[in-house]
PDB file of C-alpha atoms in Angstrom:
ATOM      1  CA  PRO A1216     113.903  76.281  80.631  1.00 67.00           C
ATOM      2  CA  ALA A1217     113.904  79.956  81.529  1.00 86.00           C
ATOM      3  CA  ALA A1218     116.221  82.924  81.127  1.00 90.00           C
ATOM      4  CA  SER A1219     116.868  85.543  83.777  1.00 90.00           C
ATOM      5  CA  THR A1220     118.408  88.963  84.256  1.00 92.00           C
ATOM      6  CA  ALA A1221     119.767  90.294  87.556  1.00 92.00           C
ATOM      7  CA  TYR A1222     118.771  93.687  88.980  1.00 93.00           C
ATOM      8  CA  PRO A1223     120.112  95.498  92.053  1.00 90.00           C
ATOM      9  CA  THR A1224     116.635  95.914  93.615  1.00 87.00           C
ATOM     10  CA  ARG A1225     113.136  94.425  93.409  1.00 86.00           C
ATOM     11  CA  GLN A1226     111.878  97.814  92.193  1.00 89.00           C
ATOM     12  CA  ASP A1227     114.281  97.764  89.240  1.00 93.00           C
ATOM     13  CA  ALA A1228     113.140  94.263  88.332  1.00 94.00           C
ATOM     14  CA  GLU A1229     109.477  95.281  88.628  1.00 94.00           C
ATOM     15  CA  LEU A1230     110.011  98.252  86.287  1.00 96.00           C
ATOM     16  CA  ALA A1231     111.509  95.894  83.724  1.00 96.00           C
ATOM     17  CA  GLN A1232     108.651  93.452  84.326  1.00 97.00           C
ATOM     18  CA  ALA A1233     106.130  96.230  83.567  1.00 97.00           C
ATOM     19  CA  ALA A1234     107.880  96.989  80.263  1.00 96.00           C
ATOM     20  CA  LEU A1235     107.695  93.327  79.287  1.00 97.00           C
ATOM     21  CA  ALA A1236     104.045  93.042  80.367  1.00 98.00           C
ATOM     22  CA  ALA A1237     103.180  96.021  78.138  1.00 97.00           C
ATOM     23  CA  SER A1238     104.536  93.976  75.223  1.00 96.00           C
ATOM     24  CA  GLY A1239     102.671  90.835  76.271  1.00 97.00           C
ATOM     25  CA  ILE A1240     105.657  88.939  77.662  1.00 97.00           C
ATOM     26  CA  PRO A1241     104.971  87.190  80.968  1.00 97.00           C
ATOM     27  CA  SER A1242     107.712  87.228  83.580  1.00 97.00           C
ATOM     28  CA  VAL A1243     108.336  86.541  87.255  1.00 96.00           C
ATOM     29  CA  VAL A1244     110.361  88.574  89.763  1.00 93.00           C
ATOM     30  CA  GLU A1245     112.409  86.459  92.142  1.00 90.00           C
ATOM     31  CA  ALA A1246     113.865  88.222  95.195  1.00 84.00           C
ATOM     32  CA  ASP A1247     114.805  87.212  98.706  1.00 75.00           C
ATOM     33  CA  ASP A1248     112.853  90.025 100.390  1.00 65.00           C
ATOM     34  CA  ALA A1249     109.916  88.223 102.001  1.00 66.00           C
ATOM     35  CA  GLY A1250     107.662  88.848  99.010  1.00 62.00           C
ATOM     36  CA  GLY A1251     108.266  92.582  99.081  1.00 60.00           C
ATOM     37  CA  ALA A1252     107.260  92.888 102.744  1.00 66.00           C
ATOM     38  CA  TYR A1253     110.647  94.373 103.610  1.00 63.00           C
ATOM     39  CA  PRO A1254     112.148  97.381 101.798  1.00 60.00           C
ATOM     40  CA  PHE A1255     115.491  95.624 101.478  1.00 59.00           C
ATOM     41  CA  SER A1256     116.729  92.386  99.995  1.00 52.00           C
ATOM     42  CA  PHE A1257     118.207  89.633 102.100  1.00 58.00           C
ATOM     43  CA  GLY A1258     120.068  88.217  99.109  1.00 61.00           C
ATOM     44  CA  GLY A1259     121.258  91.319  97.321  1.00 69.00           C
ATOM     45  CA  GLY A1260     119.002  92.091  94.395  1.00 83.00           C
ATOM     46  CA  ALA A1261     116.341  90.453  92.300  1.00 90.00           C
ATOM     47  CA  ARG A1262     116.030  88.416  89.129  1.00 93.00           C
ATOM     48  CA  LEU A1263     113.509  88.821  86.336  1.00 95.00           C
ATOM     49  CA  VAL A1264     112.739  85.460  84.764  1.00 96.00           C
ATOM     50  CA  VAL A1265     111.140  84.878  81.344  1.00 97.00           C
ATOM     51  CA  GLU A1266     110.497  81.741  79.336  1.00 96.00           C
ATOM     52  CA  GLU A1267     113.368  80.777  77.043  1.00 95.00           C
ATOM     53  CA  GLN A1268     111.273  81.360  73.897  1.00 96.00           C
ATOM     54  CA  ASP A1269     110.668  84.983  74.998  1.00 96.00           C
ATOM     55  CA  ALA A1270     114.262  85.715  76.008  1.00 95.00           C
ATOM     56  CA  GLU A1271     115.487  87.316  72.769  1.00 94.00           C
ATOM     57  CA  LEU A1272     112.475  89.614  72.431  1.00 95.00           C
ATOM     58  CA  ALA A1273     112.609  90.480  76.149  1.00 95.00           C
ATOM     59  CA  THR A1274     116.274  91.433  75.840  1.00 94.00           C
ATOM     60  CA  SER A1275     115.485  93.650  72.874  1.00 94.00           C
ATOM     61  CA  ILE A1276     112.618  95.377  74.670  1.00 94.00           C
ATOM     62  CA  LEU A1277     114.662  95.989  77.811  1.00 93.00           C
ATOM     63  CA  ALA A1278     117.510  97.373  75.693  1.00 92.00           C
ATOM     64  CA  GLY A1279     115.115  99.981  74.301  1.00 87.00           C
ATOM     65  CA  GLY A1280     114.224  98.473  70.945  1.00 65.00           C
ATOM     66  CA  GLU A1281     111.370  96.338  69.660  1.00 57.00           C
TER      67      GLU A1281
END
């Protein structure tokens, strides 16, 4: 199972993904924007997905704490 957080844009999700990567937490950005080929989203935003076992730590990191 995985946990996800919604973001208004792919760029927002990628910034969060970078913060998680810096802490060693793998994640995947899911967005309906043709893989980033278009500067807009067909589906209205993006999701950042992490494994369930990383969800609590990821939430803490994205909230500004570690």
